[in-house]
PDB file of C-alpha atoms and ligand atoms in Angstrom:
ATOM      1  CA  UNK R   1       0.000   0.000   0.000  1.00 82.00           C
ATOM      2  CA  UNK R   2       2.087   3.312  -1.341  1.00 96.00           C
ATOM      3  CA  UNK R   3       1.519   5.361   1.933  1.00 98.00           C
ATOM      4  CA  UNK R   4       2.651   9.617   1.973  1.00 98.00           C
ATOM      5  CA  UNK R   5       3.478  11.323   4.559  1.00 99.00           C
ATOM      6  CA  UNK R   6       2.592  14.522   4.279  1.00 99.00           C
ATOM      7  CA  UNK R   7       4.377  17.509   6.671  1.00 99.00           C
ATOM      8  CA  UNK R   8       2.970  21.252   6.024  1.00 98.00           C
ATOM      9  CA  UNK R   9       5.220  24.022   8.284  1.00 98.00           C
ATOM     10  CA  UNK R  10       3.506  27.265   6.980  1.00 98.00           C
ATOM     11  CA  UNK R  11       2.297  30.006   9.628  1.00 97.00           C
ATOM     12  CA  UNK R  12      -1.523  30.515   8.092  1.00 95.00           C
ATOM     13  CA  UNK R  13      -3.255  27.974   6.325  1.00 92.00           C
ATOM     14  CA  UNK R  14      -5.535  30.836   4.778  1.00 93.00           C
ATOM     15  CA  UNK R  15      -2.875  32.705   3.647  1.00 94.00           C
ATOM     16  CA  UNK R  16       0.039  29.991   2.892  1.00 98.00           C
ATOM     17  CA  UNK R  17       1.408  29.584  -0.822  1.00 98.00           C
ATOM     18  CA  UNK R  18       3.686  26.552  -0.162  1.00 98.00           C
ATOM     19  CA  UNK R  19      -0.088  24.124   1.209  1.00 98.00           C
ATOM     20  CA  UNK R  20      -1.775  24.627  -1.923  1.00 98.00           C
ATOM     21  CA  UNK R  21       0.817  23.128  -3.679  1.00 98.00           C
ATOM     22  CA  UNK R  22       1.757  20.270  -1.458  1.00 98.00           C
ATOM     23  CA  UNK R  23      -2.578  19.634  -0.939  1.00 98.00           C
ATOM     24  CA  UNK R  24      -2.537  19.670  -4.697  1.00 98.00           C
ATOM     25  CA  UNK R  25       0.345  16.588  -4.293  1.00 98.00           C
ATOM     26  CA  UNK R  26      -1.720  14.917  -1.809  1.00 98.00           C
ATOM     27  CA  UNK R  27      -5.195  15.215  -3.690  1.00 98.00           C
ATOM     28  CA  UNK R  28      -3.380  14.011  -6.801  1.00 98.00           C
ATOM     29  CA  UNK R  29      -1.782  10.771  -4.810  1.00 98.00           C
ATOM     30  CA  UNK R  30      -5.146  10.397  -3.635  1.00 98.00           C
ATOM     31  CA  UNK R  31      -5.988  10.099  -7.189  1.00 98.00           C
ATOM     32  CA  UNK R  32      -4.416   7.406  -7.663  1.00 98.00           C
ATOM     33  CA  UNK R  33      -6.862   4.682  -5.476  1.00 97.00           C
ATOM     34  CA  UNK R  34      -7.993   3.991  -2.259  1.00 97.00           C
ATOM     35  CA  UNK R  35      -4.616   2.289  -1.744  1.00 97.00           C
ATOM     36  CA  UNK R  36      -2.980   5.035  -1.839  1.00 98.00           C
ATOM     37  CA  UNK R  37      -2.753   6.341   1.644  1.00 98.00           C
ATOM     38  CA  UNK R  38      -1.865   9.897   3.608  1.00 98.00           C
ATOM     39  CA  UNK R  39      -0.736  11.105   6.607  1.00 98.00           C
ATOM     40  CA  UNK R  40      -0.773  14.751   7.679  1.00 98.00           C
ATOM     41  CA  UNK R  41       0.983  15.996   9.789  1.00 98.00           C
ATOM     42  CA  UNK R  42       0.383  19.799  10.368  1.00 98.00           C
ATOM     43  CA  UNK R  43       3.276  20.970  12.295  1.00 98.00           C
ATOM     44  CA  UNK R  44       2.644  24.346  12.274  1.00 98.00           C
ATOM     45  CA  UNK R  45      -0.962  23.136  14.351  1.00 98.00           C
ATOM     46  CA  UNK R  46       0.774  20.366  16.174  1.00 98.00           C
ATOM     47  CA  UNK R  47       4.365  21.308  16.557  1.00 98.00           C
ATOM     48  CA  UNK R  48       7.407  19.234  17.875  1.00 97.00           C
ATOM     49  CA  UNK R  49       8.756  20.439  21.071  1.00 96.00           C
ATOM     50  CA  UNK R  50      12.606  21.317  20.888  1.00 96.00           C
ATOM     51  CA  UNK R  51      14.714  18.103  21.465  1.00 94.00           C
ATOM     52  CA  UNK R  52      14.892  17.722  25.039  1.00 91.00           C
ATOM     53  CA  UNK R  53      17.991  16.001  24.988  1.00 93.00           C
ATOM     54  CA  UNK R  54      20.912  15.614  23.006  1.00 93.00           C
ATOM     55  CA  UNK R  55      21.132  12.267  23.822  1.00 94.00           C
ATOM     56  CA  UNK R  56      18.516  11.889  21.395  1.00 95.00           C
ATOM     57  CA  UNK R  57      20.670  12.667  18.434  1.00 96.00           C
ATOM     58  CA  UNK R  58      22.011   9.144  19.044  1.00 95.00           C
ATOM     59  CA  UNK R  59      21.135   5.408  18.454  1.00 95.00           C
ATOM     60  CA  UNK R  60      20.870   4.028  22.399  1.00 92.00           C
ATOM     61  CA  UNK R  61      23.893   1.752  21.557  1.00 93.00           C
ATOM     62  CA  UNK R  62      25.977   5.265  20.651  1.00 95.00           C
ATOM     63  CA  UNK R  63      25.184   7.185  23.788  1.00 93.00           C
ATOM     64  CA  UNK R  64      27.808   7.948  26.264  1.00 94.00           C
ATOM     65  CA  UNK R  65      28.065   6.430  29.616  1.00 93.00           C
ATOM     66  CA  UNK R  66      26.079   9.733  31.039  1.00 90.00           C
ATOM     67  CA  UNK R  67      23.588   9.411  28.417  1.00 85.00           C
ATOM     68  CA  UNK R  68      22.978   5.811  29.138  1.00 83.00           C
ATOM     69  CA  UNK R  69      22.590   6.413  32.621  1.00 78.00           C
ATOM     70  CA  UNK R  70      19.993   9.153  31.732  1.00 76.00           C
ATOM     71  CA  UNK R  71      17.790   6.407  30.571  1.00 73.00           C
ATOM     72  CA  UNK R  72      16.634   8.944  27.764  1.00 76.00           C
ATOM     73  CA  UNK R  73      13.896   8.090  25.869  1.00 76.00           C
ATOM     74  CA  UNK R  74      11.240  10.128  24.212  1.00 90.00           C
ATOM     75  CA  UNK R  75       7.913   9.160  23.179  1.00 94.00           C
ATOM     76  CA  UNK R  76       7.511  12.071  20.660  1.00 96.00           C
ATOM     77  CA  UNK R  77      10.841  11.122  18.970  1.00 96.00           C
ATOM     78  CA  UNK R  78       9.241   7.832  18.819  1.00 96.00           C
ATOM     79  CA  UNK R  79       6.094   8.274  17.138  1.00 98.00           C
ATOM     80  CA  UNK R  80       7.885  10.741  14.579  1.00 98.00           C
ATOM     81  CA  UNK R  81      10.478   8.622  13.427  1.00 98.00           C
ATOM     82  CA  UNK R  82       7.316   5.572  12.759  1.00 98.00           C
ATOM     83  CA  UNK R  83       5.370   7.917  11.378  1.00 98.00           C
ATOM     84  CA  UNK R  84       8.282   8.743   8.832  1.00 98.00           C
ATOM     85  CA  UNK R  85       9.596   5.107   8.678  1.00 98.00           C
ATOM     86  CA  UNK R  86       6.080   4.048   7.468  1.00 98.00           C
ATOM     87  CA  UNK R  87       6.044   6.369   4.392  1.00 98.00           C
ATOM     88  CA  UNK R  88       6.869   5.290   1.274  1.00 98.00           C
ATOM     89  CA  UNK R  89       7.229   9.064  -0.058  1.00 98.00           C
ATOM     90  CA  UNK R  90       7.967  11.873   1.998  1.00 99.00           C
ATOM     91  CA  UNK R  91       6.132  15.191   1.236  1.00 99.00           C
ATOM     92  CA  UNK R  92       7.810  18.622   2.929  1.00 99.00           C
ATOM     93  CA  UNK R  93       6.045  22.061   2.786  1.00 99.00           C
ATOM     94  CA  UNK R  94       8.963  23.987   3.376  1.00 98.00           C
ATOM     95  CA  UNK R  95       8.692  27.681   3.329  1.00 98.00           C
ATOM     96  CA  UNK R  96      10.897  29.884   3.458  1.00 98.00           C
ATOM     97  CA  UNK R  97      11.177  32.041   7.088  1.00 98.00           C
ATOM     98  CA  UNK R  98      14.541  34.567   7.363  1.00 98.00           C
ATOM     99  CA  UNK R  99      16.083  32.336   4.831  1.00 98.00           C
ATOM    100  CA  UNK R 100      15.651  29.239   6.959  1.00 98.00           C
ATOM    101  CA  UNK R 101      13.460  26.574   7.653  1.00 98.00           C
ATOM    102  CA  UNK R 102      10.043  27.433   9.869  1.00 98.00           C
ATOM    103  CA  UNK R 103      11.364  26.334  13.340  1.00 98.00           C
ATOM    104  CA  UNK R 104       8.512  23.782  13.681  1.00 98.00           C
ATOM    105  CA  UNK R 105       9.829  21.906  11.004  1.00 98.00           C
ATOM    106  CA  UNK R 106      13.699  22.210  11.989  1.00 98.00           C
ATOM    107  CA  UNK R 107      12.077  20.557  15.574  1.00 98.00           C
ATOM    108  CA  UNK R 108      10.762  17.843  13.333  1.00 98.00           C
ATOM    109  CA  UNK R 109      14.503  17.145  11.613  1.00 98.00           C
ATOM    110  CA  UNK R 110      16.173  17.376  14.816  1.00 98.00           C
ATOM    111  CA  UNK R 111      14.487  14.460  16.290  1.00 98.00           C
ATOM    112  CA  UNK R 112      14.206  12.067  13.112  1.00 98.00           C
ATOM    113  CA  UNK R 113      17.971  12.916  11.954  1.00 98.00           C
ATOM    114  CA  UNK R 114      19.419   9.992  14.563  1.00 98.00           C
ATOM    115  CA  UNK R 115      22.850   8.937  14.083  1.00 98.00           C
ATOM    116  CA  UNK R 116      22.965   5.345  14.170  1.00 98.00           C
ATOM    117  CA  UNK R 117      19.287   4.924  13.605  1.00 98.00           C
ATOM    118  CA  UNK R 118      18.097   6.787  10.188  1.00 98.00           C
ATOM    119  CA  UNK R 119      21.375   7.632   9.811  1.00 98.00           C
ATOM    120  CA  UNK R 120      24.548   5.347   9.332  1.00 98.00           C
ATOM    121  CA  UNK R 121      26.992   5.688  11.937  1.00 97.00           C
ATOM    122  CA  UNK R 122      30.019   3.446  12.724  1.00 94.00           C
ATOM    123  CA  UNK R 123      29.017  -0.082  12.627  1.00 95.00           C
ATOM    124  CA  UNK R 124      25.528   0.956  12.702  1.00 96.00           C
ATOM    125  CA  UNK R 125      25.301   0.747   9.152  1.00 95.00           C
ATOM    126  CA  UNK R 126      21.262   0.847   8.266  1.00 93.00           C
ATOM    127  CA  UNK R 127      19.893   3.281   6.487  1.00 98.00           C
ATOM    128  CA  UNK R 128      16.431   2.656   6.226  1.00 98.00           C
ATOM    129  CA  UNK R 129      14.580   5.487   4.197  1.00 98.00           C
ATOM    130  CA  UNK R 130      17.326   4.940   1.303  1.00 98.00           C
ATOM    131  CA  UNK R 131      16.064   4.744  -2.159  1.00 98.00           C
ATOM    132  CA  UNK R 132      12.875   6.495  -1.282  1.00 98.00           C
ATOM    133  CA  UNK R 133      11.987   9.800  -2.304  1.00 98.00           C
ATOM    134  CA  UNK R 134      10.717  12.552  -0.457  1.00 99.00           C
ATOM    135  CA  UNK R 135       9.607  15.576  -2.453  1.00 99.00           C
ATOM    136  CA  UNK R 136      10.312  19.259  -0.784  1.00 99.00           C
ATOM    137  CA  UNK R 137       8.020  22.166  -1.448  1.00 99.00           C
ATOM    138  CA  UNK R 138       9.649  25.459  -0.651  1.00 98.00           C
ATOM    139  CA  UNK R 139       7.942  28.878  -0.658  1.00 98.00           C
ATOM    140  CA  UNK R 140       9.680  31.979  -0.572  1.00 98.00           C
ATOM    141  CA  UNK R 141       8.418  35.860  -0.519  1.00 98.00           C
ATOM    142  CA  UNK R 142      11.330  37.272  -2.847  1.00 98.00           C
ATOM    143  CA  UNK R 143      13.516  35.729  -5.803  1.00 97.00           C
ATOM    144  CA  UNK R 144      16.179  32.787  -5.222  1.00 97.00           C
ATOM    145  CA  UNK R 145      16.789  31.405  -8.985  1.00 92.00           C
ATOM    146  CA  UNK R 146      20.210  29.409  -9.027  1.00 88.00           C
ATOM    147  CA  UNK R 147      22.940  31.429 -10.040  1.00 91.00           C
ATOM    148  CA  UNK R 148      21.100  35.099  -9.260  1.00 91.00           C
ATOM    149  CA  UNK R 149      22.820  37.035  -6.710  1.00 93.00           C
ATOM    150  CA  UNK R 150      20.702  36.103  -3.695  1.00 95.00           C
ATOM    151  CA  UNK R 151      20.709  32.266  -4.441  1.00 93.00           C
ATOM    152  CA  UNK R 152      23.500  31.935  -2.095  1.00 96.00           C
ATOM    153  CA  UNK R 153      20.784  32.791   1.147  1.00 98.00           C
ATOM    154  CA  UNK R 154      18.948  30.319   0.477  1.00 98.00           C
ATOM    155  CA  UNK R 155      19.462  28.265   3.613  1.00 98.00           C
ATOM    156  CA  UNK R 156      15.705  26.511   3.309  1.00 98.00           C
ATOM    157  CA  UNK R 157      16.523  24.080   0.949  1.00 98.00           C
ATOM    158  CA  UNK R 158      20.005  23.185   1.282  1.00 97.00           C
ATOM    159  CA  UNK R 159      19.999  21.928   4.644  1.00 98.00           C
ATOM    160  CA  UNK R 160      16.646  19.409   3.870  1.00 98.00           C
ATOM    161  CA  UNK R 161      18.687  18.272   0.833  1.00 98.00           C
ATOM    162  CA  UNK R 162      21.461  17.722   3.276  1.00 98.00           C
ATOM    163  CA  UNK R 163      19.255  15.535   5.701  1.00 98.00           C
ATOM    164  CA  UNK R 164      17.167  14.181   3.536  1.00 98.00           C
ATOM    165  CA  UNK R 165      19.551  13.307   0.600  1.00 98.00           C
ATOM    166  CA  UNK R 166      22.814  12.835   2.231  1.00 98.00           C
ATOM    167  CA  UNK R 167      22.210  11.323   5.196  1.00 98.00           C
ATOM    168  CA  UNK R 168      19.211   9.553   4.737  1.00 98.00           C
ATOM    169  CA  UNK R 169      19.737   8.803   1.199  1.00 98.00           C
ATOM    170  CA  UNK R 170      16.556   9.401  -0.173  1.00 98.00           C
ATOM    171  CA  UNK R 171      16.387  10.983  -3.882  1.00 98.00           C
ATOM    172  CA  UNK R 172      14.986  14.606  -3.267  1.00 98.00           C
ATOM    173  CA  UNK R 173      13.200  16.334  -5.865  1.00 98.00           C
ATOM    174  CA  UNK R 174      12.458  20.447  -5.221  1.00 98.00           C
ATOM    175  CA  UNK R 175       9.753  22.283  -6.039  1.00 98.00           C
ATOM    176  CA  UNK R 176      10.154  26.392  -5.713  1.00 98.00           C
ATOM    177  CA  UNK R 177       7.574  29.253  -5.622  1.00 97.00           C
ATOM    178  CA  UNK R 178       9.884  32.369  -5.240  1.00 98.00           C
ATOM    179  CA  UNK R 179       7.878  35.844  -5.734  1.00 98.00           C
ATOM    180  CA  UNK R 180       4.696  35.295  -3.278  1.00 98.00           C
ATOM    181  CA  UNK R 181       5.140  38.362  -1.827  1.00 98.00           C
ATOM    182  CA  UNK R 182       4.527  39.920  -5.410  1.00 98.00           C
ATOM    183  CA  UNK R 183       0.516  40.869  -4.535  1.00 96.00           C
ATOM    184  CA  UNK R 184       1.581  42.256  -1.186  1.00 97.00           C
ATOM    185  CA  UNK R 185       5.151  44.436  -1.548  1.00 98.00           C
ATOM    186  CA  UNK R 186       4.225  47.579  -3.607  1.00 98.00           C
ATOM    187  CA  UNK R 187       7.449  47.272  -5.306  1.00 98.00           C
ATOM    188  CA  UNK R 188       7.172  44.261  -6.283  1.00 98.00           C
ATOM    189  CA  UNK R 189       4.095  44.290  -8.257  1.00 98.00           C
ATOM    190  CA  UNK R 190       5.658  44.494 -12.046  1.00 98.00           C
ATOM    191  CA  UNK R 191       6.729  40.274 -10.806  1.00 98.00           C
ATOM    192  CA  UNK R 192       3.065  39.437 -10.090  1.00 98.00           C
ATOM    193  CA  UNK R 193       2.948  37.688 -13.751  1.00 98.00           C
ATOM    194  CA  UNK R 194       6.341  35.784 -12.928  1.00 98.00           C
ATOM    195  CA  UNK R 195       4.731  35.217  -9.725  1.00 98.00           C
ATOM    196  CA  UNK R 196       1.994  33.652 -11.006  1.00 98.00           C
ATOM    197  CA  UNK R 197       3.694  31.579 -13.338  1.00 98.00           C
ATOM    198  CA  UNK R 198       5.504  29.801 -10.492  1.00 98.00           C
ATOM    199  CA  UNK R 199       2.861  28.745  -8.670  1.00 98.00           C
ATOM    200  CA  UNK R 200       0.908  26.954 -11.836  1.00 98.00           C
ATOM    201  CA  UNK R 201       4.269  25.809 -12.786  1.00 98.00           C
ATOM    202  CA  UNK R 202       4.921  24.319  -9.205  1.00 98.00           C
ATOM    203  CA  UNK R 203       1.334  23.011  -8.773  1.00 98.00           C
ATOM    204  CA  UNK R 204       1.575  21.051 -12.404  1.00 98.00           C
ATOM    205  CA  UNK R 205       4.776  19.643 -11.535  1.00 98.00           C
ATOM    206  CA  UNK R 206       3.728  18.256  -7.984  1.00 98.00           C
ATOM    207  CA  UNK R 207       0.956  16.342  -9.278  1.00 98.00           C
ATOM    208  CA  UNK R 208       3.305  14.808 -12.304  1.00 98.00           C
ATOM    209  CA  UNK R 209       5.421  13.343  -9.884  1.00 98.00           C
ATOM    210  CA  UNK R 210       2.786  12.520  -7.248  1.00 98.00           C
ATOM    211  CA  UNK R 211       1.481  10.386 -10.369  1.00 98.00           C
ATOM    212  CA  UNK R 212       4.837   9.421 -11.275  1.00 98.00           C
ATOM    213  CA  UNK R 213       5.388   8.203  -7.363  1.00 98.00           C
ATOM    214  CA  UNK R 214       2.725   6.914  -6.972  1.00 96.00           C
TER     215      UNK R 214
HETATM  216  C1  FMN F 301       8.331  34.874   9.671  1.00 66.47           C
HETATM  217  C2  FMN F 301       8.544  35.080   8.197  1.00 66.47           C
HETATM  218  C3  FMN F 301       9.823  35.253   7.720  1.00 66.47           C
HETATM  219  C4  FMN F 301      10.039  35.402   6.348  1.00 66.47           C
HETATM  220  N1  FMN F 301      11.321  35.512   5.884  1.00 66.47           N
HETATM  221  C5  FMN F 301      11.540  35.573   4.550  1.00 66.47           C
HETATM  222  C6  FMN F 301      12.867  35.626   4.023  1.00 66.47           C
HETATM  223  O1  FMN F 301      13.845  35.568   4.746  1.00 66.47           O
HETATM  224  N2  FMN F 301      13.017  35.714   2.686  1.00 66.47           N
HETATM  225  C7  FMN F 301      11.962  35.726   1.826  1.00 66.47           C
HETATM  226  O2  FMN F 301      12.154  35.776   0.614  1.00 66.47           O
HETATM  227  N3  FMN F 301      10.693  35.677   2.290  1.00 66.47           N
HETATM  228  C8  FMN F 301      10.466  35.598   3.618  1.00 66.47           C
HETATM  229  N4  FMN F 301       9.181  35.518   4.112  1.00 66.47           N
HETATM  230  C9  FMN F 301       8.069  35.414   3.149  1.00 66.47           C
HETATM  231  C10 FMN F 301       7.728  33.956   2.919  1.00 66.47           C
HETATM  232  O3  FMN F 301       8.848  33.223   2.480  1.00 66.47           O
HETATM  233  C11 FMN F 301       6.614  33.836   1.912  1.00 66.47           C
HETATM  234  O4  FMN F 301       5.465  34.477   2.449  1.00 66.47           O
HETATM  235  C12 FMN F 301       6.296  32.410   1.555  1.00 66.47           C
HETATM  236  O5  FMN F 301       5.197  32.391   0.692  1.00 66.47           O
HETATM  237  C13 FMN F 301       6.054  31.571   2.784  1.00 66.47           C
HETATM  238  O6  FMN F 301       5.388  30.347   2.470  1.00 66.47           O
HETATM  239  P1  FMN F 301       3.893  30.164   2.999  1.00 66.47           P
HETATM  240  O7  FMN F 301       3.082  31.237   2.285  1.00 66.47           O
HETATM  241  O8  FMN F 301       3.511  28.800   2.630  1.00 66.47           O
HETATM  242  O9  FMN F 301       3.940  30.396   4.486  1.00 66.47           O
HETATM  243  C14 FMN F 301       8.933  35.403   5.469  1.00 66.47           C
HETATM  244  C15 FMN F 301       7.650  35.251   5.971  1.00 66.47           C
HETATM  245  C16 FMN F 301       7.444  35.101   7.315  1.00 66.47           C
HETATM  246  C17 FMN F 301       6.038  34.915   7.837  1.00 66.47           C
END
């Protein structure tokens, strides 16, 4: 049963550009049959707490003596890491706040980026979400294209594709909407059009690969 987990991090559902486009992903895997199943997590509504330990950045065989004795263990790191483990495709709203990730979402990498458990580490070697893909939708008020001058402050995307990609393994495929502030900055107004453009352009290409995934 192809199974999606879905993750949305954007501040106001009424007013978000990035969960139009990953609903339009999820309605299009939906598509597919009644096999095809979805999870949603709304972070932004039910938000990770910070880690509360950074013993929890390690596999229990890894910890330290200290961390041992600790007995750490955390129920919410639990249930995040099976709800990830269960997906077959990973779906990430990922907008763009002061040229990082939404904090709600950076609490949900902290505690499923585990050395030794989604990661490889030592002779730990699994790495259990390899091969699968996990798509990353990213949102942003003002213009990022690769090889402009403000590509470089980006720091949205490049750390999921370092997470995701390199140390889980999974093939990431990105999906950008730059410009959405175009219908609220005055001076922005002659990229409305361009604007535009993006988000049909972004919404058409998350429901090829949703089919393609799926
Ligand atoms: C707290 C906050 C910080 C933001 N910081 C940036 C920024 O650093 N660069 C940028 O281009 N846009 C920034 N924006 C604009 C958002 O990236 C833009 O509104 C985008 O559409 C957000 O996705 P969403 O509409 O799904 O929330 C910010 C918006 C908010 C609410």
């Amino acid at each position: 049963m192809p199974h999606l987990l879905h993750l949305d991090s954007a501040l106001d559902p009424r007013a978000s550009s990035s969960r139009p486009v990953t609903a339009a992903f999820a309605q299009a895997w939906r598509a597919l049959g009644p096999d095809h199943t979805v999870t949603h997590h709304d972070l932004q509504a039910d938000p990770p707490p910070h880690l509360a330990h950074a013993a929890l950045h390690w596999a229990a065989p890894l910890r330290t003596a200290d961390e041992a004795a600790a007995e750490v263990d955390d129920p919410v790191q639990r249930a995040l890491l099976d709800e990830l483990l269960a997906a077959d495709v990973l779906l990430v709203g990922a907008p763009m706040y002061n040229w990082s990730l939404p904090s709600t979402l950076k609490a949900w990498v902290d505690h499923v980026h585990v050395l030794g458990t989604t990661v490889p580490f030592g002779d730990r070697t699994d790495q259990p979400l390899a091969g699968r893909t996990a798509v990353v939708v990213s949102s942003r008020g003002a213009g990022y294209a690769p090889g402009g001058p403000t590509a470089g402050l980006d720091h949205t995307v490049p750390p999921l594709a370092q997470v995701l990609g390199q140390s889980f393994g999974m093939h990431v495929e990105v999906v950008t909407l730059d410009l959405t502030l175009a219908g609220r900055v005055p001076a922005m107004a002659p990229l409305a059009g361009d604007a535009e453009a993006q988000r049909v352009a972004a919404t058409t290409r998350v429901q090829e690969l949703a089919r393609a995934l799926g």
